[in-house]
XYZ file of C-alpha atoms in Angstrom:
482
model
C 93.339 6.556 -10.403
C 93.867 3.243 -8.466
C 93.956 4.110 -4.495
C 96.335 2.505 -2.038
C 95.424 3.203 1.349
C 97.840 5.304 3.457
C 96.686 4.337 7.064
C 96.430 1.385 8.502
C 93.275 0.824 10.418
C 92.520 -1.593 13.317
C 89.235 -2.234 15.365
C 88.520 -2.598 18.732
C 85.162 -4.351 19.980
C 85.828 -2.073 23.169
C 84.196 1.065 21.799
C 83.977 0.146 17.943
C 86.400 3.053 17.500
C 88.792 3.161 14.235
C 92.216 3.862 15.207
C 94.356 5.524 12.210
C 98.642 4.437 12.248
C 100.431 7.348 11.199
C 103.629 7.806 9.622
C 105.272 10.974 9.104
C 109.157 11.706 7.809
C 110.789 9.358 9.966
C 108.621 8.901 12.922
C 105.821 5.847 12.453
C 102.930 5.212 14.881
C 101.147 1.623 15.194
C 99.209 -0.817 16.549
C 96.447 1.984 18.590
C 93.973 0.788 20.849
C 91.772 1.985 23.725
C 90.704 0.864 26.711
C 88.751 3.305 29.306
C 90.291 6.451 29.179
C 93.896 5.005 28.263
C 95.517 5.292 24.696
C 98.152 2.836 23.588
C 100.419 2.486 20.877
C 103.939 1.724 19.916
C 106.088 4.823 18.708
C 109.645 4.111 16.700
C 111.991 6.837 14.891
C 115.399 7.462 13.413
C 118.104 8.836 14.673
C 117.246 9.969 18.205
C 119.709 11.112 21.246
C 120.030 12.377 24.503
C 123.491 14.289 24.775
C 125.550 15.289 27.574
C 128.151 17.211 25.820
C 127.757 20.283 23.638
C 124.669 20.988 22.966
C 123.730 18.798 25.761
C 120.126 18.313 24.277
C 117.917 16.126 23.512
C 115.023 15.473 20.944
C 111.583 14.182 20.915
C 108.174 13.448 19.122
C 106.026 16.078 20.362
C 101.840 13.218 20.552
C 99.143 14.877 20.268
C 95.679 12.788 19.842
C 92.458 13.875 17.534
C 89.268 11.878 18.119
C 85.994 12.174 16.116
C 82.504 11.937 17.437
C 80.895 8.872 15.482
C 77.899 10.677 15.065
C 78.728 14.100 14.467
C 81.971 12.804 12.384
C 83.754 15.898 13.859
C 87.596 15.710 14.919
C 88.342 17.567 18.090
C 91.474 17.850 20.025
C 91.983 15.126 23.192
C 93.727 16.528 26.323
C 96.132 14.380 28.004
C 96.770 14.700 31.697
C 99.555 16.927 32.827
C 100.586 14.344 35.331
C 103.891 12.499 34.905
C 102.126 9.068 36.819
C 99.124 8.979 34.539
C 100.997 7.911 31.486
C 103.834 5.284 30.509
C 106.657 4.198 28.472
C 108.940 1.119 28.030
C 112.738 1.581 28.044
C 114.226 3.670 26.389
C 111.906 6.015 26.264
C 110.200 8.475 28.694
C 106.748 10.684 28.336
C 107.197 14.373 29.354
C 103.479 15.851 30.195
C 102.567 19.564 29.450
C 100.747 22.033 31.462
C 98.346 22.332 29.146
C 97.476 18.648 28.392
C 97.427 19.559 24.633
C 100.390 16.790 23.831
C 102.656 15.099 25.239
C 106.868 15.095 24.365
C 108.273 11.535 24.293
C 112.035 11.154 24.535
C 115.081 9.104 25.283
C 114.893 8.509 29.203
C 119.247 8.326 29.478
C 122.060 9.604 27.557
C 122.440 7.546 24.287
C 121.709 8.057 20.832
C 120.562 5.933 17.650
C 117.021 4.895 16.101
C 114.075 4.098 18.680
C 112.741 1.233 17.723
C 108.774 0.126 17.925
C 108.544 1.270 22.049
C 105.086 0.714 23.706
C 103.578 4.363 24.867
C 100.541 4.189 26.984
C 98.954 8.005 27.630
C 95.718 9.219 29.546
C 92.876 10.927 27.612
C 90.978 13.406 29.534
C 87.915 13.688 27.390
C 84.041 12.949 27.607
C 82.823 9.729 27.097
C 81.353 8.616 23.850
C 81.945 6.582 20.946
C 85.038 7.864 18.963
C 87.460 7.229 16.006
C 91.210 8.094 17.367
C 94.636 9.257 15.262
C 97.747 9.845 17.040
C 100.035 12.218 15.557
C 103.278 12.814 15.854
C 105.911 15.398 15.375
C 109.757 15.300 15.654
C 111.140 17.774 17.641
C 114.483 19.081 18.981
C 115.292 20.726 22.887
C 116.478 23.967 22.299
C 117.983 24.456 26.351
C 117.667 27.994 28.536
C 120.897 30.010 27.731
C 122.669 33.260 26.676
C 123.337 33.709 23.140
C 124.396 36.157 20.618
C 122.276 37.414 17.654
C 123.796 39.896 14.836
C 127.003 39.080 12.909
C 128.094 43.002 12.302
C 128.388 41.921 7.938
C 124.428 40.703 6.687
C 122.045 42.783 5.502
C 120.086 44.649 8.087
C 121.680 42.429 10.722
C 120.517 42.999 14.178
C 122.934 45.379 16.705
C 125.556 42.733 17.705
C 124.389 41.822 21.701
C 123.500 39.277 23.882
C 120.200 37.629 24.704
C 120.590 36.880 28.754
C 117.971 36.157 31.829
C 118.264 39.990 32.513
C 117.536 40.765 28.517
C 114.283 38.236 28.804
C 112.752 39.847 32.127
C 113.317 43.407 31.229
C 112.912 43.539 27.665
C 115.022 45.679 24.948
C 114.850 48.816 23.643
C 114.528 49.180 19.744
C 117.633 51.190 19.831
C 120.118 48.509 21.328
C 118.077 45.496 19.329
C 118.935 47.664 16.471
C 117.070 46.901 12.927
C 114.500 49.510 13.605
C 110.674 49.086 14.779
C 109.458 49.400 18.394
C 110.758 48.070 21.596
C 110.822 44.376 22.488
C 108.863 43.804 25.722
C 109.631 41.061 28.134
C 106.627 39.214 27.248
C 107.952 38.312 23.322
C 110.013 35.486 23.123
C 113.527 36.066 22.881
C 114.945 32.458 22.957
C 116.760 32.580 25.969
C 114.275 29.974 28.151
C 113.914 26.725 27.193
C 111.745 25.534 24.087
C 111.055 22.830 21.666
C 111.447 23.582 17.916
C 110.244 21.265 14.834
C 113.315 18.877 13.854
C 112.468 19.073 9.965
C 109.895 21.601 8.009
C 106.495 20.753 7.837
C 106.312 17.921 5.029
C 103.837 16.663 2.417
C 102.396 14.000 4.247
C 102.244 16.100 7.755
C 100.296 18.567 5.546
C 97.861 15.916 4.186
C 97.092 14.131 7.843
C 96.203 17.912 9.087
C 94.128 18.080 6.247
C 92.078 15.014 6.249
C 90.960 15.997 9.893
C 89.502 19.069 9.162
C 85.740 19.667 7.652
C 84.720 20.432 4.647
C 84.711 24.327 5.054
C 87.886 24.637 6.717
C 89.507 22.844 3.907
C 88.405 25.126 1.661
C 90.422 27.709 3.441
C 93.683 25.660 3.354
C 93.914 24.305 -0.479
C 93.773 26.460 -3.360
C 91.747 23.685 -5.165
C 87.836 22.871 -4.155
C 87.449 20.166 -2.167
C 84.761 18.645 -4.274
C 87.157 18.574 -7.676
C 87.560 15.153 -9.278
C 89.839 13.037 -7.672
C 93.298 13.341 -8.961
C 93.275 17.463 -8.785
C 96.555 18.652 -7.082
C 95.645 20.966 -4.815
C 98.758 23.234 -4.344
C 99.295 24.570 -7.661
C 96.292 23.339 -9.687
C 98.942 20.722 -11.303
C 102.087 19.121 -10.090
C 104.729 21.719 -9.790
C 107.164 22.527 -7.628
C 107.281 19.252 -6.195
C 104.507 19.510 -4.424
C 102.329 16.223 -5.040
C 99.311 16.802 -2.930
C 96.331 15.584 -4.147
C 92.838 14.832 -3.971
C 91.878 11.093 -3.492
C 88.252 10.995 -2.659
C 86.336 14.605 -3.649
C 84.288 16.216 -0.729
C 80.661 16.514 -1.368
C 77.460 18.908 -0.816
C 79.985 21.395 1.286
C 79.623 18.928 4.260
C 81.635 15.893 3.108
C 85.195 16.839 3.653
C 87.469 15.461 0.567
C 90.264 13.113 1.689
C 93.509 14.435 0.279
C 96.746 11.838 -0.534
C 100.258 12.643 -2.027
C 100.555 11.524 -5.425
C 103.408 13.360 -7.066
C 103.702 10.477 -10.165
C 99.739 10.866 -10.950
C 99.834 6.894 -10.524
C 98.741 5.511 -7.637
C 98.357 7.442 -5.104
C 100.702 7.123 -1.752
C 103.228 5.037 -3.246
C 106.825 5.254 -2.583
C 107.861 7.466 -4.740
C 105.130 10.334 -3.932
C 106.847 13.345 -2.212
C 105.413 12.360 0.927
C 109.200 13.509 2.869
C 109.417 16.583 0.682
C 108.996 20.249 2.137
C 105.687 21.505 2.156
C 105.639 24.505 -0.140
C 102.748 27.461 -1.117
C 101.695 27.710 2.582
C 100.549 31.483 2.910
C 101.084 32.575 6.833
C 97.247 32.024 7.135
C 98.197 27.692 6.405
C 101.193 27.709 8.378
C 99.478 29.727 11.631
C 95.963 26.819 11.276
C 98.743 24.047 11.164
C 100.192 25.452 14.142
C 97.153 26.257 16.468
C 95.473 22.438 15.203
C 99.408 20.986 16.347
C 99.046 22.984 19.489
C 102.050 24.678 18.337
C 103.333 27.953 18.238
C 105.141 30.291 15.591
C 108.835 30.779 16.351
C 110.131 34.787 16.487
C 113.122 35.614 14.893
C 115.519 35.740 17.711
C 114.386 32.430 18.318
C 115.866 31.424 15.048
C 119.207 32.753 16.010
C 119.131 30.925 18.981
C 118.292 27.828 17.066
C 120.884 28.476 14.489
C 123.843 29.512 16.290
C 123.351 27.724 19.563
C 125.903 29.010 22.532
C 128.774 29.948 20.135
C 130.203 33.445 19.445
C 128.524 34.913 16.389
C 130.758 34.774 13.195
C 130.933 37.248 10.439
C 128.563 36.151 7.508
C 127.941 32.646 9.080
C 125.010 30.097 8.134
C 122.971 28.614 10.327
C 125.164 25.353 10.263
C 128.337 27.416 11.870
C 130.506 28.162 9.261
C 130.976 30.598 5.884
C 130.688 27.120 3.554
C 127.994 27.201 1.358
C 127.349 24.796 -1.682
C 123.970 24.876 -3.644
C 121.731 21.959 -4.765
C 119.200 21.320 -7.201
C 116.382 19.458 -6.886
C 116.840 18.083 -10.742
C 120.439 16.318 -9.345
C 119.426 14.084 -6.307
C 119.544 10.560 -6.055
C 116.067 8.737 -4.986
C 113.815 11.811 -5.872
C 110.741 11.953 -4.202
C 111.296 8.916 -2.292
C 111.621 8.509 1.412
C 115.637 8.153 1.075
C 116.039 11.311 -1.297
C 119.094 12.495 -1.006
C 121.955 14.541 -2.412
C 124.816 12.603 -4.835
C 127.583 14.366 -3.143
C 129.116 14.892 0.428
C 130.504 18.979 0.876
C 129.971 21.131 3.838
C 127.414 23.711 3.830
C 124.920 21.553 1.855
C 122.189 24.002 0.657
C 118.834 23.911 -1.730
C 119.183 27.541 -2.608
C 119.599 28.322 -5.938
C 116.601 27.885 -8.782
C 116.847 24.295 -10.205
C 118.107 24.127 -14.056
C 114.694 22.139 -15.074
C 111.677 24.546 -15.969
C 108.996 23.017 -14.036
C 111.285 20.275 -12.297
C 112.624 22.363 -9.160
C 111.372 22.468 -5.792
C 112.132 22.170 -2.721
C 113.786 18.830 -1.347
C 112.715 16.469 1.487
C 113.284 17.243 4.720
C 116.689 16.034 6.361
C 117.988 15.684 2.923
C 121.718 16.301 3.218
C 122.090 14.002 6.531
C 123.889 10.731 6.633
C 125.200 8.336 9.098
C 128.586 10.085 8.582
C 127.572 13.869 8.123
C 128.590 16.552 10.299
C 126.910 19.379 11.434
C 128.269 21.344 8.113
C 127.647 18.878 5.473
C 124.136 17.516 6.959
C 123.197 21.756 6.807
C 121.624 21.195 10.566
C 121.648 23.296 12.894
C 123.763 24.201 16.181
C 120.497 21.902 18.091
C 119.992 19.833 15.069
C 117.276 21.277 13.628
C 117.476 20.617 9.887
C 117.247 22.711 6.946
C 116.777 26.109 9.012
C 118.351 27.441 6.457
C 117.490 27.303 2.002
C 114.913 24.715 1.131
C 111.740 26.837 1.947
C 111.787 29.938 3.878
C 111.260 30.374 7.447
C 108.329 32.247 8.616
C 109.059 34.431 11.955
C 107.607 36.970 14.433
C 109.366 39.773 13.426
C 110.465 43.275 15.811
C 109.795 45.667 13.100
C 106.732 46.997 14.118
C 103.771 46.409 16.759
C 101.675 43.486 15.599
C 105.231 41.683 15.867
C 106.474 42.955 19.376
C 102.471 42.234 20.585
C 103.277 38.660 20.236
C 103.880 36.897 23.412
C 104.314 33.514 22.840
C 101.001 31.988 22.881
C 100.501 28.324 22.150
C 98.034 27.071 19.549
C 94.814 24.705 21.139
C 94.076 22.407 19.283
C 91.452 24.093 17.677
C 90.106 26.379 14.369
C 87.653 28.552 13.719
C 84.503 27.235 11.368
C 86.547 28.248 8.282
C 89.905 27.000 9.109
C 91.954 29.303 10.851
C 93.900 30.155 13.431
C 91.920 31.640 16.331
C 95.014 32.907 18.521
C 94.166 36.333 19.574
C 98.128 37.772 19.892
C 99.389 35.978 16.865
C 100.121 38.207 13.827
C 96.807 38.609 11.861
C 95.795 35.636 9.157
C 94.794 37.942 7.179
C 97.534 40.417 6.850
C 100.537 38.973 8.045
C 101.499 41.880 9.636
C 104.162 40.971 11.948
C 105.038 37.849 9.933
C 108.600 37.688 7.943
C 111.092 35.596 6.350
C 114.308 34.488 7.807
C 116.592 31.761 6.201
C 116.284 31.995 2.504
C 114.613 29.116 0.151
C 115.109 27.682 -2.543
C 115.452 30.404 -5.370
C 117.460 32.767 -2.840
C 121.023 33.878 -3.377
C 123.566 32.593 -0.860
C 123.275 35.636 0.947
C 119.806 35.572 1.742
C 120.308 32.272 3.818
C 122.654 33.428 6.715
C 121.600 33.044 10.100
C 121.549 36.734 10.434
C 120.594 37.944 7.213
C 116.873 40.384 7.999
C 116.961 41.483 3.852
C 113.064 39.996 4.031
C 112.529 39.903 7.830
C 110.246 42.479 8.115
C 108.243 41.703 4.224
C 104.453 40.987 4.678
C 102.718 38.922 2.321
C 99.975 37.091 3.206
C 99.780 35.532 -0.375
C 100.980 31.611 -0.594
C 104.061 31.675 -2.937
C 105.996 28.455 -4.217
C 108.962 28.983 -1.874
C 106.732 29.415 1.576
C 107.251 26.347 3.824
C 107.470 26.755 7.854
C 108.003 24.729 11.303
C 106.379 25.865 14.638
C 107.979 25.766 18.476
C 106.266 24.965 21.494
């Protein structure tokens, strides 16, 4: 199998350090150096804005930096400094520090909208010195602002009671009998959705999975791929052979359980990272135990399921049997009918409102989920682009959702902790009040997928909410919050 390398690399004299370019859906990260404790680079996406009417939000890339010890070759997390002054951006953009210094969120500095082009970012490490190799990821992201909002729509299955989440809701907490769906109460300390939070613009792709897992070691790889690391190059790792779309494979094998493999997309078994590789398509047969180590390495956090209401419906007054782009329309596709397939401008041959991968595709073999952002054009609407009321994409069909669910006390325990940076030896999450990796207890489905009736994918449909599997299955996908 002939290789084509994915990521560009550049060195510096400065500390002989190998800085990867990354390029993820639509975001793309170039041209990173070092100098002291500084990080540079330019940063450039599609389809960006800052909005002052309704939903009067913004979105962002959420930067986080790896680096690996030369001599140890380990990857570790970087923290950035939570002050404003200590980092940079040219016009248009803006760099919005964290408490935590596990990221930064980069964002349009004024109202306006439209792609970002190549916009120089400078950021402050705050990490030992040494010799290092550096990759700066990024992930889009959408502002999901502090507000009221309704959950329940009185007509889907097992909907919750129909009420309002407010400030007084948040700080108090809700009893399991005005929530309504059954399970325990909902303390104050689980997040509801009404403060202010950043949720993942597409679901987690192909590529996004592969750069997460070429910075892990050999062990912990082991954990997220159902395929040894050390199998010839050329094994798809997902499935054991291409299926479901889902082109991951392995380019160069791992060796003596202390080489990690380095993993590529290659869903036309040519060569390997071409065009035409799945690298925009959902990432699919991620069991909760994948999507929570994704997570805590992204320093991000898994969203609960009134947070999905609030990303769905936004500010608007729940309506009966509504999706989670705002109205009753729903129109399947197939992944055996798009134009472009597997290639970075995949999309659907025909314009109709509620735009939805949700039905089983007609080719054995052939069907899948589609690329992320499929259904949006430079004309869509909110309906016919299936986004969200923030403009979160695909929060409904495509693959499902994964959520904190209120049935019962390993979901209610949750209280919004944010990943580190950081897994155990083996490759999972270590976050003490997340839902167990090992059971998924706590962990449910919201939004349908793929091979879900119509029904399944409304905003407030809970027919699976509360269904632990801790199994990967061909329709499991996910996004995180922060």
């Amino acid at each position: 199998m002939k290789s084509k390398n994915y990521f560009s690399k550049m060195v510096t004299a400065l500390f002989f350090l190998l800085a990867f370019n990354s390029k993820a859906n639509n975001v793309e990260i170039t041209g990173t150096s070092v100098s002291g404790s500084n990080i540079t680079f330019n940063i450039s996406w599609e389809n960006s804005w800052n909005a002052s009417v309704a939903p009067a939000n913004w979105d962002a890339v959420w930067v986080f930096v790896k680096f690996q010890d030369c001599n140890t070759r380990l990857w570790a997390h970087a923290g950035l400094s939570s002050v404003a002054g200590d980092h940079s951006a040219a016009s248009p953009l803006q760099v919005d520090p964290v408490t935590d210094g596990k990221g930064v969120f980069i964002r349009r500095s004024a109202i306006g909208g439209g792609n970002v082009s190549a916009t120089s970012i400078t950021l402050k490490m705050t990490i030992p010195a040494g010799t290092y190799n550096y990759k700066v990821f990024g992930i889009e992201m959408v502002n999901v602002p502090q507000s009221a909002f309704e959950i329940g729509d009185g007509l889907s299955v097992a909907t919750f009671n129909s009420i309002s989440v407010t400030a007084t809701t948040q700080s108090a907490g809700v009893t399991s009998s005005v929530i309504g769906g059954g399970g325990p109460p909902v303390p104050a300390t689980f997040p509801m959705g009404y403060n202010s939070f950043y949720v993942m613009k597409y679901e987690i792709s192909q590529l996004q999975y592969v750069e997460f897992l070429n910075s892990l070691t050999f062990a912990q790889q082991q954990s997220r791929v159902t395929s040894d690391p050390t199998s010839v190059a050329g094994t798809y790792v997902a499935f054991g052979s291409y299926a479901y779309r889902n082109g991951i494979v392995i380019e160069t094998p791992g060796n003596n359980a202390a080489i990690p493999a380095i993993f590529a997309c290659d869903a036309t078994a040519n060569v390997v990272n071409n065009n035409n590789d799945g690298q925009s398509v959902a990432m699919n047969n991620l069991s909760w135990a994948d999507l929570a180590a994704y997570l805590d390495w992204s320093a991000l956090r898994p969203m609960t399921e009134l947070e999905f209401e609030k990303i769905c419906r936004g500010i608007t007054p729940r309506v009966s049997g509504e999706y989670p782009w705002g109205d009753t329309n729903i129109n399947p596709y197939y992944s055996t009918t798009v134009i472009n397939p597997l290639q970075p401008n995949e999309m659907a041959n025909t314009v109709l409102n509620g735009r939805c991968a949700h039905a089983l595709g007609t080719s054995s073999g052939a069907y899948g989920p589609l690329k992320v952002g499929v259904f949006a054009t430079a004309s869509s609407g909110r309906s016919s682009a299936g986004a969200s009321y923030y403009g979160a994409m695909e929060m409904g069909g495509n693959v499902v959702e994964r959520t904190v669910c209120v049935a019962n006390a390993s979901g209610t325990a949750f209280n919004g902790t944010l990943g580190d940076g950081t897994l155990t030896s083996i490759g999972d999450a270590n976050q003490a009040t997340w839902p167990s990796v090992t059971t998924a207890t706590g962990i449910g489905q919201r939004g349908g997928d793929y091979v879900n009736v119509a029904t399944n994918v409304r905003t407030s449909d809970r027919t699976y909410a509360s269904t632990t599997n801790a199994a990967r299955n061909y329709t499991y996908g996910g996004r995180g919050v922060r």
